[in-house]
Amino acid sequence: MAQNTYKSNTFKKPEKEKKGKASKSSRFSFAFIKDPRFKLATGFFLMIVGIFLFLSMFSYLFTGKADQSVVEATQESVVESGREVANWLGLWGAVASHYFIFRWFGIAGFFLPPLAFLVGFKIIFNRELVRIFSFTIFSIFSGLWLCLLLGYMTMINDGVSEWSFLGGGFGFQMAVLSDSMFGWGTFLLLILSLFVFIIFYFNVTAIPLFQPKDPKPMGNDAILPDDEEKEEVAEEGPLAPEYTDEKDNWPERKKEEKEKAEPIVLVKPPPVAPAVNKPKELTLEVERPEPIQAKKDEPEFIIEETLETDELAEKLVEEQGEYDPTLDLSNFKFPTLELLNEYDTGKAGVSQEELNQNKDKIVATLVNFKIGIQSIKATIGPTVTLYEIVPDAGIKISRIKNLEDDIALSLSALGIRIIAPIPGKGTIGIEVPNKNREMVSVRSVFGSAAFAKTDKELPVAMGKTISNEVLVIDLAKMPHLLVAGATGQGKSVGLNIILASLLYKRHPSQLKFVLVDPKKVEMSLFSKIERHYLAKLPNSEEAIITDTKKVVHTLNSLCIEMENRYEILKDAGTRNLKEYNAKFIARKLNPKEGHRFLPYIVLVIDELADLMMTAGKEVETPIARLAQLARAIGIHLVVATQRPSVNVITGVIKANFPARLSFRVTSKVDSRTILDSGGADQLVGQGDMLLSSGSDVIRLQCPFVDTPEIERVVEFIGSQRGYDSAYMLPEYEGDDEGGAADVDLSDRDALFEDAARLIVMHQQGSTSLIQRKLKLGYNRAGRLIDQLEAAGIVGPFEGSKAREVLIVDEVSLEQLLTALKEKHSQS
């Protein structure tokens, strides 16, 4: 037998050790500026300075004259001078106010204290009471303008006034300079500069008085008759906000070196394939039909409305830019890698000796069963090493597959897994766990180029493959994920990785989470980002759903949201959420018609088994409906369970979750339930997992993220300005809540008859139809549906389905409405 040879693993020392002391000293010379304590102290200092200056300057208005002689005189004792001044803040208050008002800026100096206070507040709390940049511009112009105006008034009165100090010394000098250049034209200069500032600062061109009399709307309004078009535009005004673009700057990523041990051993020379006679070449003749040309006498149909709508959209984009959904939180900052721990884990601790021993044992076991191999190659991963073998010709793959337990016995290792064959390769793989495992940190995964530069809609960094490559999946294309794993095998960490990946890559306007946590403690950390990323039911106190009854209501509410979104996509003429949002961003859809930017919604259920035990079909049915239909409108599910048994993962649920993720499970039956194949029971735990997507099964090492790291990430996001509340889902009422029984038809809604005619005309008893066509809120539309049920126009509530319409035509409806009027008018 030929001697086996392996490539040795060589590792480079990190470049940090090569840096000299000079670079360290230069790097840490200004490190204190980034110290949070320094920032906090600076912020409080600026706030106190602002308050001090404001009080001292305000006191100067009453005590300035009395203190002037003390401030300008030379005093030997500070204590005696402080006793003589009348300023509220003592000697230093008198000195500061004297210089700021009398010597320098006059009353224009009052713009400085609020500016200092606002800057300090921004440094401490990382939020702005008002926009600091805009206030600074306003303060600079107003200060200079007031200095010049009051200084000029003082100059033309020869400084003879008890209020001559209001312009300050700087204002007086500006007035002298302006008078020498313009004379009385100084007043014209002041008026001109004031008008120019007002025009640019307050954007007076946006006032309807300065708008064209007949602007053309976009969307379907563009094809209305002239009179109706003018009325709507005059009433509703401009359409969309100004466009600003704010790009997400990622920190520079450190390039990770991929070092693989790929020893190749040739046991026998590969056999030479016999020559094969080439078949006779055949010529394929293809007859192509001539393109059909329109006859000259046939008219060409052009959809003028669509062309006009596109032209209006292009005009709006030229004037205002594309719609930016991030404008409401334009200052939002994504979490940084510095919030995550950096571990010095080194490389995979697999020695050459261990590789040789495992190789010899594998070869010896196969030879004992009379199975020859042509070559063997090893690939070292963070958790397992993959040995790829090429068997001799004529060896059945099933013979090697059946030796899984024998190979595990010879290697004395837990978690042996045989892949026969490896997809896309002509080899058979044997996965052997490493004695010394490498920990994969979440920082190294998020810092990789594969994750930082991804262009996926909903990117999730699942972990590292056996070849040490970071695998990034797109949840939007999966489109749902079923997760299973026994207790303590890394399932909760895996869910945190999925949530953290999306938080690092998607703006709050683009993504919302619905978190279901029957354990009540696993997802409580994410409650701090409620006003940024979470969605909940109206009038619900907590966004993290823990009560089973609320879980049922939330799932049915998501079904209603799904149906509403499908109606919106139908009106927009698009097939999926990506197309719809692209059309809305290009301003081809009219918000006046109910269109809005739709974020992705990710439903995460931490423990499905508990819900199935307590609710059963009430949970299974809406989950199945969402899994079947919700992909196109941007609702995606991540469902996890500790016990992947058939009564938890039912056939209806399983059929609609093509992507499955399994950590270690306790039995082969559970492995087949979750993956439709074995192998999950042979995993070694601690984040070792199998990802099944279609026919491919990939072994991965899940990154490790600790609870303090998640706390820092959500604290970073939660400390920033968010929306006024969480994203509100549609209301849902169960069979025991509200309904037609509590409706008093004598107190009907003013739009009752309009809603009744709308329902009968469309023969669809849907709350969303009333809401969309009558432009109502969901609460009022729900009350109208209850009144229509009490009047016998629509049938009872049937879950997430539309109600049955009991009136078949408008003639019968008018008779019913007349009878209702007579009945309640007599009573």
mmCIF file of N, CA, C and O in Angstrom, residues 557-641:
data_model
loop_
_atom_site.group_PDB
_atom_site.id
_atom_site.type_symbol
_atom_site.label_atom_id
_atom_site.label_comp_id
_atom_site.label_asym_id
_atom_site.label_seq_id
_atom_site.Cartn_x
_atom_site.Cartn_y
_atom_site.Cartn_z
ATOM 1 N N SER A 557 -54.749 37.605 13.216
ATOM 2 C CA SER A 557 -54.547 38.982 12.775
ATOM 3 C C SER A 557 -53.553 39.039 11.614
ATOM 4 O O SER A 557 -53.722 39.816 10.668
ATOM 5 N N LEU A 558 -52.522 38.188 11.660
ATOM 6 C CA LEU A 558 -51.579 38.123 10.546
ATOM 7 C C LEU A 558 -52.255 37.602 9.281
ATOM 8 O O LEU A 558 -51.913 38.021 8.167
ATOM 9 N N CYS A 559 -53.214 36.696 9.442
ATOM 10 C CA CYS A 559 -53.977 36.233 8.273
ATOM 11 C C CYS A 559 -54.777 37.380 7.659
ATOM 12 O O CYS A 559 -54.869 37.500 6.433
ATOM 13 N N ILE A 560 -55.362 38.227 8.524
ATOM 14 C CA ILE A 560 -56.090 39.392 8.019
ATOM 15 C C ILE A 560 -55.129 40.359 7.324
ATOM 16 O O ILE A 560 -55.425 40.907 6.252
ATOM 17 N N GLU A 561 -53.964 40.567 7.929
ATOM 18 C CA GLU A 561 -52.943 41.425 7.303
ATOM 19 C C GLU A 561 -52.531 40.856 5.947
ATOM 20 O O GLU A 561 -52.327 41.607 4.984
ATOM 21 N N MET A 562 -52.424 39.545 5.872
ATOM 22 C CA MET A 562 -52.070 38.898 4.604
ATOM 23 C C MET A 562 -53.118 39.182 3.533
ATOM 24 O O MET A 562 -52.788 39.541 2.394
ATOM 25 N N GLU A 563 -54.398 39.032 3.897
ATOM 26 C CA GLU A 563 -55.461 39.287 2.922
ATOM 27 C C GLU A 563 -55.507 40.753 2.516
ATOM 28 O O GLU A 563 -55.711 41.073 1.340
ATOM 29 N N ASN A 564 -55.298 41.656 3.491
ATOM 30 C CA ASN A 564 -55.273 43.089 3.152
ATOM 31 C C ASN A 564 -54.139 43.401 2.180
ATOM 32 O O ASN A 564 -54.296 44.184 1.229
ATOM 33 N N ARG A 565 -52.995 42.799 2.405
ATOM 34 C CA ARG A 565 -51.856 43.057 1.524
ATOM 35 C C ARG A 565 -52.096 42.503 0.124
ATOM 36 O O ARG A 565 -51.689 43.125 -0.870
ATOM 37 N N TYR A 566 -52.731 41.356 0.053
ATOM 38 C CA TYR A 566 -53.037 40.816 -1.274
ATOM 39 C C TYR A 566 -53.989 41.742 -2.037
ATOM 40 O O TYR A 566 -53.878 41.895 -3.264
ATOM 41 N N GLU A 567 -54.943 42.354 -1.322
ATOM 42 C CA GLU A 567 -55.837 43.311 -1.973
ATOM 43 C C GLU A 567 -55.058 44.520 -2.478
ATOM 44 O O GLU A 567 -55.308 45.034 -3.575
ATOM 45 N N ILE A 568 -54.107 44.986 -1.674
ATOM 46 C CA ILE A 568 -53.298 46.136 -2.076
ATOM 47 C C ILE A 568 -52.444 45.790 -3.290
ATOM 48 O O ILE A 568 -52.323 46.578 -4.246
ATOM 49 N N LEU A 569 -51.830 44.599 -3.292
ATOM 50 C CA LEU A 569 -51.030 44.183 -4.444
ATOM 51 C C LEU A 569 -51.888 44.014 -5.691
ATOM 52 O O LEU A 569 -51.451 44.312 -6.814
ATOM 53 N N LYS A 570 -53.108 43.547 -5.495
ATOM 54 C CA LYS A 570 -54.017 43.386 -6.634
ATOM 55 C C LYS A 570 -54.343 44.745 -7.245
ATOM 56 O O LYS A 570 -54.333 44.909 -8.479
ATOM 57 N N ASP A 571 -54.636 45.738 -6.403
ATOM 58 C CA ASP A 571 -54.921 47.072 -6.919
ATOM 59 C C ASP A 571 -53.711 47.688 -7.605
ATOM 60 O O ASP A 571 -53.848 48.477 -8.548
ATOM 61 N N ALA A 572 -52.503 47.340 -7.118
ATOM 62 C CA ALA A 572 -51.287 47.919 -7.694
ATOM 63 C C ALA A 572 -50.830 47.184 -8.948
ATOM 64 O O ALA A 572 -49.931 47.662 -9.646
ATOM 65 N N GLY A 573 -51.403 46.015 -9.225
ATOM 66 C CA GLY A 573 -51.007 45.262 -10.406
ATOM 67 C C GLY A 573 -49.641 44.621 -10.275
ATOM 68 O O GLY A 573 -48.910 44.502 -11.262
ATOM 69 N N THR A 574 -49.275 44.199 -9.044
ATOM 70 C CA THR A 574 -47.987 43.555 -8.811
ATOM 71 C C THR A 574 -48.206 42.170 -8.231
ATOM 72 O O THR A 574 -49.275 41.854 -7.707
ATOM 73 N N ARG A 575 -47.167 41.332 -8.304
ATOM 74 C CA ARG A 575 -47.301 39.938 -7.901
ATOM 75 C C ARG A 575 -46.678 39.633 -6.551
ATOM 76 O O ARG A 575 -47.033 38.649 -5.917
ATOM 77 N N ASN A 576 -45.738 40.436 -6.100
ATOM 78 C CA ASN A 576 -45.090 40.170 -4.822
ATOM 79 C C ASN A 576 -44.672 41.477 -4.172
ATOM 80 O O ASN A 576 -44.779 42.554 -4.773
ATOM 81 N N LEU A 577 -44.205 41.376 -2.941
ATOM 82 C CA LEU A 577 -43.892 42.569 -2.150
ATOM 83 C C LEU A 577 -42.726 43.358 -2.744
ATOM 84 O O LEU A 577 -42.737 44.589 -2.726
ATOM 85 N N LYS A 578 -41.740 42.671 -3.286
ATOM 86 C CA LYS A 578 -40.584 43.364 -3.844
ATOM 87 C C LYS A 578 -40.981 44.234 -5.015
ATOM 88 O O LYS A 578 -40.556 45.394 -5.122
ATOM 89 N N GLU A 579 -41.820 43.700 -5.902
ATOM 90 C CA GLU A 579 -42.288 44.494 -7.036
ATOM 91 C C GLU A 579 -43.143 45.663 -6.574
ATOM 92 O O GLU A 579 -43.041 46.780 -7.101
ATOM 93 N N TYR A 580 -44.001 45.412 -5.568
ATOM 94 C CA TYR A 580 -44.888 46.476 -5.091
ATOM 95 C C TYR A 580 -44.081 47.631 -4.486
ATOM 96 O O TYR A 580 -44.318 48.802 -4.804
ATOM 97 N N ASN A 581 -43.131 47.318 -3.601
ATOM 98 C CA ASN A 581 -42.353 48.380 -2.962
ATOM 99 C C ASN A 581 -41.499 49.127 -3.975
ATOM 100 O O ASN A 581 -41.309 50.341 -3.868
ATOM 101 N N ALA A 582 -40.967 48.402 -4.975
ATOM 102 C CA ALA A 582 -40.194 49.085 -6.031
ATOM 103 C C ALA A 582 -41.075 50.059 -6.790
ATOM 104 O O ALA A 582 -40.647 51.174 -7.139
ATOM 105 N N LYS A 583 -42.305 49.679 -7.048
ATOM 106 C CA LYS A 583 -43.235 50.557 -7.758
ATOM 107 C C LYS A 583 -43.615 51.746 -6.886
ATOM 108 O O LYS A 583 -43.752 52.880 -7.383
ATOM 109 N N PHE A 584 -43.770 51.512 -5.579
ATOM 110 C CA PHE A 584 -44.117 52.618 -4.676
ATOM 111 C C PHE A 584 -42.951 53.588 -4.529
ATOM 112 O O PHE A 584 -43.147 54.809 -4.505
ATOM 113 N N ILE A 585 -41.735 53.066 -4.437
ATOM 114 C CA ILE A 585 -40.559 53.928 -4.316
ATOM 115 C C ILE A 585 -40.392 54.785 -5.571
ATOM 116 O O ILE A 585 -39.970 55.942 -5.501
ATOM 117 N N ALA A 586 -40.743 54.230 -6.721
ATOM 118 C CA ALA A 586 -40.660 54.992 -7.974
ATOM 119 C C ALA A 586 -41.828 55.955 -8.150
ATOM 120 O O ALA A 586 -41.959 56.566 -9.217
ATOM 121 N N ARG A 587 -42.667 56.090 -7.118
ATOM 122 C CA ARG A 587 -43.804 57.024 -7.092
ATOM 123 C C ARG A 587 -44.825 56.729 -8.195
ATOM 124 O O ARG A 587 -45.442 57.639 -8.750
ATOM 125 N N LYS A 588 -45.026 55.445 -8.489
ATOM 126 C CA LYS A 588 -46.033 55.042 -9.460
ATOM 127 C C LYS A 588 -47.346 54.647 -8.793
ATOM 128 O O LYS A 588 -48.283 54.264 -9.483
ATOM 129 N N LEU A 589 -47.397 54.703 -7.458
ATOM 130 C CA LEU A 589 -48.606 54.381 -6.716
ATOM 131 C C LEU A 589 -49.011 55.579 -5.878
ATOM 132 O O LEU A 589 -48.149 56.298 -5.345
ATOM 133 N N ASN A 590 -50.309 55.786 -5.742
ATOM 134 C CA ASN A 590 -50.839 56.978 -5.085
ATOM 135 C C ASN A 590 -51.206 56.681 -3.638
ATOM 136 O O ASN A 590 -52.078 55.841 -3.374
ATOM 137 N N PRO A 591 -50.553 57.309 -2.659
ATOM 138 C CA PRO A 591 -50.926 57.096 -1.259
ATOM 139 C C PRO A 591 -52.372 57.488 -0.956
ATOM 140 O O PRO A 591 -52.958 57.000 0.014
ATOM 141 N N LYS A 592 -52.954 58.369 -1.763
ATOM 142 C CA LYS A 592 -54.347 58.765 -1.539
ATOM 143 C C LYS A 592 -55.304 57.599 -1.755
ATOM 144 O O LYS A 592 -56.435 57.629 -1.284
ATOM 145 N N GLU A 593 -54.856 56.586 -2.477
ATOM 146 C CA GLU A 593 -55.702 55.433 -2.758
ATOM 147 C C GLU A 593 -55.416 54.268 -1.818
ATOM 148 O O GLU A 593 -55.768 53.138 -2.107
ATOM 149 N N GLY A 594 -54.774 54.539 -0.698
ATOM 150 C CA GLY A 594 -54.532 53.499 0.294
ATOM 151 C C GLY A 594 -53.208 52.785 0.152
ATOM 152 O O GLY A 594 -52.913 51.870 0.929
ATOM 153 N N HIS A 595 -52.389 53.179 -0.804
ATOM 154 C CA HIS A 595 -51.097 52.523 -0.973
ATOM 155 C C HIS A 595 -50.089 53.092 0.025
ATOM 156 O O HIS A 595 -50.102 54.283 0.344
ATOM 157 N N ARG A 596 -49.208 52.235 0.494
ATOM 158 C CA ARG A 596 -48.167 52.625 1.438
ATOM 159 C C ARG A 596 -46.995 51.662 1.294
ATOM 160 O O ARG A 596 -47.130 50.597 0.713
ATOM 161 N N PHE A 597 -45.859 52.059 1.814
ATOM 162 C CA PHE A 597 -44.690 51.175 1.786
ATOM 163 C C PHE A 597 -44.910 50.044 2.788
ATOM 164 O O PHE A 597 -45.244 50.276 3.952
ATOM 165 N N LEU A 598 -44.732 48.814 2.346
ATOM 166 C CA LEU A 598 -45.030 47.643 3.178
ATOM 167 C C LEU A 598 -43.719 47.004 3.650
ATOM 168 O O LEU A 598 -42.905 46.577 2.828
ATOM 169 N N PRO A 599 -43.490 46.925 4.956
ATOM 170 C CA PRO A 599 -42.281 46.263 5.457
ATOM 171 C C PRO A 599 -42.440 44.743 5.469
ATOM 172 O O PRO A 599 -43.561 44.218 5.466
ATOM 173 N N TYR A 600 -41.328 44.045 5.487
ATOM 174 C CA TYR A 600 -41.367 42.599 5.704
ATOM 175 C C TYR A 600 -41.802 42.327 7.147
ATOM 176 O O TYR A 600 -41.503 43.107 8.060
ATOM 177 N N ILE A 601 -42.508 41.236 7.351
ATOM 178 C CA ILE A 601 -42.912 40.809 8.687
ATOM 179 C C ILE A 601 -42.377 39.398 8.902
ATOM 180 O O ILE A 601 -42.639 38.501 8.102
ATOM 181 N N VAL A 602 -41.604 39.204 9.973
ATOM 182 C CA VAL A 602 -41.047 37.898 10.307
ATOM 183 C C VAL A 602 -41.678 37.430 11.611
ATOM 184 O O VAL A 602 -41.523 38.074 12.647
ATOM 185 N N LEU A 603 -42.414 36.345 11.547
ATOM 186 C CA LEU A 603 -43.036 35.741 12.724
ATOM 187 C C LEU A 603 -42.089 34.692 13.290
ATOM 188 O O LEU A 603 -41.690 33.757 12.588
ATOM 189 N N VAL A 604 -41.706 34.844 14.560
ATOM 190 C CA VAL A 604 -40.797 33.913 15.228
ATOM 191 C C VAL A 604 -41.544 33.274 16.394
ATOM 192 O O VAL A 604 -41.991 33.973 17.308
ATOM 193 N N ILE A 605 -41.694 31.963 16.353
ATOM 194 C CA ILE A 605 -42.336 31.199 17.428
ATOM 195 C C ILE A 605 -41.258 30.345 18.078
ATOM 196 O O ILE A 605 -40.648 29.494 17.428
ATOM 197 N N ASP A 606 -41.039 30.547 19.372
ATOM 198 C CA ASP A 606 -39.927 29.889 20.048
ATOM 199 C C ASP A 606 -40.239 28.443 20.415
ATOM 200 O O ASP A 606 -39.359 27.605 20.392
ATOM 201 N N GLU A 607 -41.460 28.120 20.782
ATOM 202 C CA GLU A 607 -41.793 26.760 21.199
ATOM 203 C C GLU A 607 -43.169 26.376 20.681
ATOM 204 O O GLU A 607 -44.190 26.725 21.272
ATOM 205 N N LEU A 608 -43.169 25.673 19.550
ATOM 206 C CA LEU A 608 -44.430 25.294 18.926
ATOM 207 C C LEU A 608 -45.123 24.173 19.696
ATOM 208 O O LEU A 608 -46.355 24.116 19.731
ATOM 209 N N ALA A 609 -44.356 23.284 20.313
ATOM 210 C CA ALA A 609 -44.958 22.139 21.007
ATOM 211 C C ALA A 609 -45.901 22.582 22.107
ATOM 212 O O ALA A 609 -46.989 22.014 22.281
ATOM 213 N N ASP A 610 -45.528 23.604 22.866
ATOM 214 C CA ASP A 610 -46.389 24.093 23.940
ATOM 215 C C ASP A 610 -47.688 24.660 23.387
ATOM 216 O O ASP A 610 -48.764 24.450 23.952
ATOM 217 N N LEU A 611 -47.624 25.372 22.262
ATOM 218 C CA LEU A 611 -48.831 25.932 21.660
ATOM 219 C C LEU A 611 -49.737 24.829 21.116
ATOM 220 O O LEU A 611 -50.964 24.915 21.226
ATOM 221 N N MET A 612 -49.133 23.807 20.520
ATOM 222 C CA MET A 612 -49.946 22.718 19.979
ATOM 223 C C MET A 612 -50.637 21.937 21.089
ATOM 224 O O MET A 612 -51.744 21.419 20.905
ATOM 225 N N MET A 613 -50.020 21.855 22.266
ATOM 226 C CA MET A 613 -50.641 21.158 23.383
ATOM 227 C C MET A 613 -51.822 21.933 23.942
ATOM 228 O O MET A 613 -52.838 21.353 24.343
ATOM 229 N N THR A 614 -51.712 23.258 23.984
ATOM 230 C CA THR A 614 -52.739 24.082 24.615
ATOM 231 C C THR A 614 -53.799 24.581 23.645
ATOM 232 O O THR A 614 -54.953 24.780 24.028
ATOM 233 N N ALA A 615 -53.436 24.796 22.383
ATOM 234 C CA ALA A 615 -54.393 25.360 21.429
ATOM 235 C C ALA A 615 -54.722 24.425 20.278
ATOM 236 O O ALA A 615 -55.820 24.439 19.754
ATOM 237 N N GLY A 616 -53.776 23.591 19.840
ATOM 238 C CA GLY A 616 -54.052 22.607 18.802
ATOM 239 C C GLY A 616 -54.415 23.233 17.472
ATOM 240 O O GLY A 616 -53.660 23.988 16.869
ATOM 241 N N LYS A 617 -55.631 22.898 16.980
ATOM 242 C CA LYS A 617 -56.066 23.349 15.659
ATOM 243 C C LYS A 617 -56.163 24.864 15.553
ATOM 244 O O LYS A 617 -56.009 25.430 14.473
ATOM 245 N N GLU A 618 -56.433 25.544 16.671
ATOM 246 C CA GLU A 618 -56.523 27.008 16.627
ATOM 247 C C GLU A 618 -55.197 27.625 16.221
ATOM 248 O O GLU A 618 -55.164 28.724 15.657
ATOM 249 N N VAL A 619 -54.091 26.943 16.514
ATOM 250 C CA VAL A 619 -52.768 27.432 16.127
ATOM 251 C C VAL A 619 -52.351 26.848 14.786
ATOM 252 O O VAL A 619 -51.783 27.544 13.933
ATOM 253 N N GLU A 620 -52.633 25.590 14.570
ATOM 254 C CA GLU A 620 -52.191 24.909 13.356
ATOM 255 C C GLU A 620 -52.795 25.525 12.097
ATOM 256 O O GLU A 620 -52.100 25.723 11.087
ATOM 257 N N THR A 621 -54.090 25.855 12.144
ATOM 258 C CA THR A 621 -54.760 26.361 10.949
ATOM 259 C C THR A 621 -54.193 27.685 10.455
ATOM 260 O O THR A 621 -53.832 27.814 9.277
ATOM 261 N N PRO A 622 -54.067 28.730 11.302
ATOM 262 C CA PRO A 622 -53.487 29.982 10.778
ATOM 263 C C PRO A 622 -52.022 29.846 10.390
ATOM 264 O O PRO A 622 -51.575 30.492 9.432
ATOM 265 N N ILE A 623 -51.258 28.999 11.102
ATOM 266 C CA ILE A 623 -49.863 28.798 10.716
ATOM 267 C C ILE A 623 -49.789 28.169 9.326
ATOM 268 O O ILE A 623 -48.972 28.571 8.481
ATOM 269 N N ALA A 624 -50.649 27.177 9.092
ATOM 270 C CA ALA A 624 -50.661 26.542 7.773
ATOM 271 C C ALA A 624 -51.075 27.532 6.684
ATOM 272 O O ALA A 624 -50.500 27.539 5.587
ATOM 273 N N ARG A 625 -52.071 28.373 6.954
ATOM 274 C CA ARG A 625 -52.508 29.365 5.962
ATOM 275 C C ARG A 625 -51.383 30.357 5.652
ATOM 276 O O ARG A 625 -51.137 30.700 4.489
ATOM 277 N N LEU A 626 -50.701 30.819 6.684
ATOM 278 C CA LEU A 626 -49.600 31.753 6.466
ATOM 279 C C LEU A 626 -48.463 31.088 5.696
ATOM 280 O O LEU A 626 -47.868 31.700 4.796
ATOM 281 N N ALA A 627 -48.150 29.844 6.042
ATOM 282 C CA ALA A 627 -47.066 29.154 5.350
ATOM 283 C C ALA A 627 -47.405 28.913 3.879
ATOM 284 O O ALA A 627 -46.520 28.928 3.020
ATOM 285 N N GLN A 628 -48.679 28.720 3.580
ATOM 286 C CA GLN A 628 -49.087 28.459 2.201
ATOM 287 C C GLN A 628 -49.121 29.719 1.347
ATOM 288 O O GLN A 628 -48.729 29.697 0.174
ATOM 289 N N LEU A 629 -49.576 30.830 1.919
ATOM 290 C CA LEU A 629 -49.914 31.998 1.102
ATOM 291 C C LEU A 629 -49.074 33.241 1.362
ATOM 292 O O LEU A 629 -49.088 34.158 0.554
ATOM 293 N N ALA A 630 -48.380 33.317 2.496
ATOM 294 C CA ALA A 630 -47.824 34.608 2.932
ATOM 295 C C ALA A 630 -46.495 34.955 2.293
ATOM 296 O O ALA A 630 -45.975 36.045 2.516
ATOM 297 N N ARG A 631 -45.922 34.061 1.504
ATOM 298 C CA ARG A 631 -44.595 34.336 0.957
ATOM 299 C C ARG A 631 -44.592 35.570 0.059
ATOM 300 O O ARG A 631 -43.720 36.436 0.172
ATOM 301 N N ALA A 632 -45.559 35.654 -0.835
ATOM 302 C CA ALA A 632 -45.543 36.722 -1.845
ATOM 303 C C ALA A 632 -45.711 38.101 -1.238
ATOM 304 O O ALA A 632 -45.216 39.088 -1.802
ATOM 305 N N ILE A 633 -46.405 38.202 -0.092
ATOM 306 C CA ILE A 633 -46.657 39.525 0.474
ATOM 307 C C ILE A 633 -45.701 39.838 1.634
ATOM 308 O O ILE A 633 -45.940 40.767 2.397
ATOM 309 N N GLY A 634 -44.615 39.087 1.768
ATOM 310 C CA GLY A 634 -43.545 39.477 2.675
ATOM 311 C C GLY A 634 -43.718 39.067 4.114
ATOM 312 O O GLY A 634 -43.105 39.659 4.995
ATOM 313 N N ILE A 635 -44.545 38.060 4.413
ATOM 314 C CA ILE A 635 -44.669 37.533 5.772
ATOM 315 C C ILE A 635 -43.974 36.176 5.797
ATOM 316 O O ILE A 635 -44.359 35.266 5.053
ATOM 317 N N HIS A 636 -42.954 36.046 6.644
ATOM 318 C CA HIS A 636 -42.149 34.829 6.700
ATOM 319 C C HIS A 636 -42.132 34.286 8.120
ATOM 320 O O HIS A 636 -42.141 35.049 9.095
ATOM 321 N N LEU A 637 -42.091 32.959 8.236
ATOM 322 C CA LEU A 637 -42.220 32.292 9.527
ATOM 323 C C LEU A 637 -40.922 31.591 9.898
ATOM 324 O O LEU A 637 -40.270 30.962 9.049
ATOM 325 N N VAL A 638 -40.551 31.710 11.175
ATOM 326 C CA VAL A 638 -39.471 30.932 11.771
ATOM 327 C C VAL A 638 -40.063 30.243 12.993
ATOM 328 O O VAL A 638 -40.345 30.894 13.997
ATOM 329 N N VAL A 639 -40.276 28.943 12.895
ATOM 330 C CA VAL A 639 -40.963 28.182 13.936
ATOM 331 C C VAL A 639 -39.985 27.183 14.541
ATOM 332 O O VAL A 639 -39.359 26.409 13.801
ATOM 333 N N ALA A 640 -39.849 27.188 15.861
ATOM 334 C CA ALA A 640 -38.897 26.320 16.551
ATOM 335 C C ALA A 640 -39.628 25.426 17.544
ATOM 336 O O ALA A 640 -40.671 25.803 18.093
ATOM 337 N N THR A 641 -39.054 24.249 17.773
ATOM 338 C CA THR A 641 -39.618 23.332 18.757
ATOM 339 C C THR A 641 -38.515 22.439 19.303
ATOM 340 O O THR A 641 -37.551 22.099 18.596
#
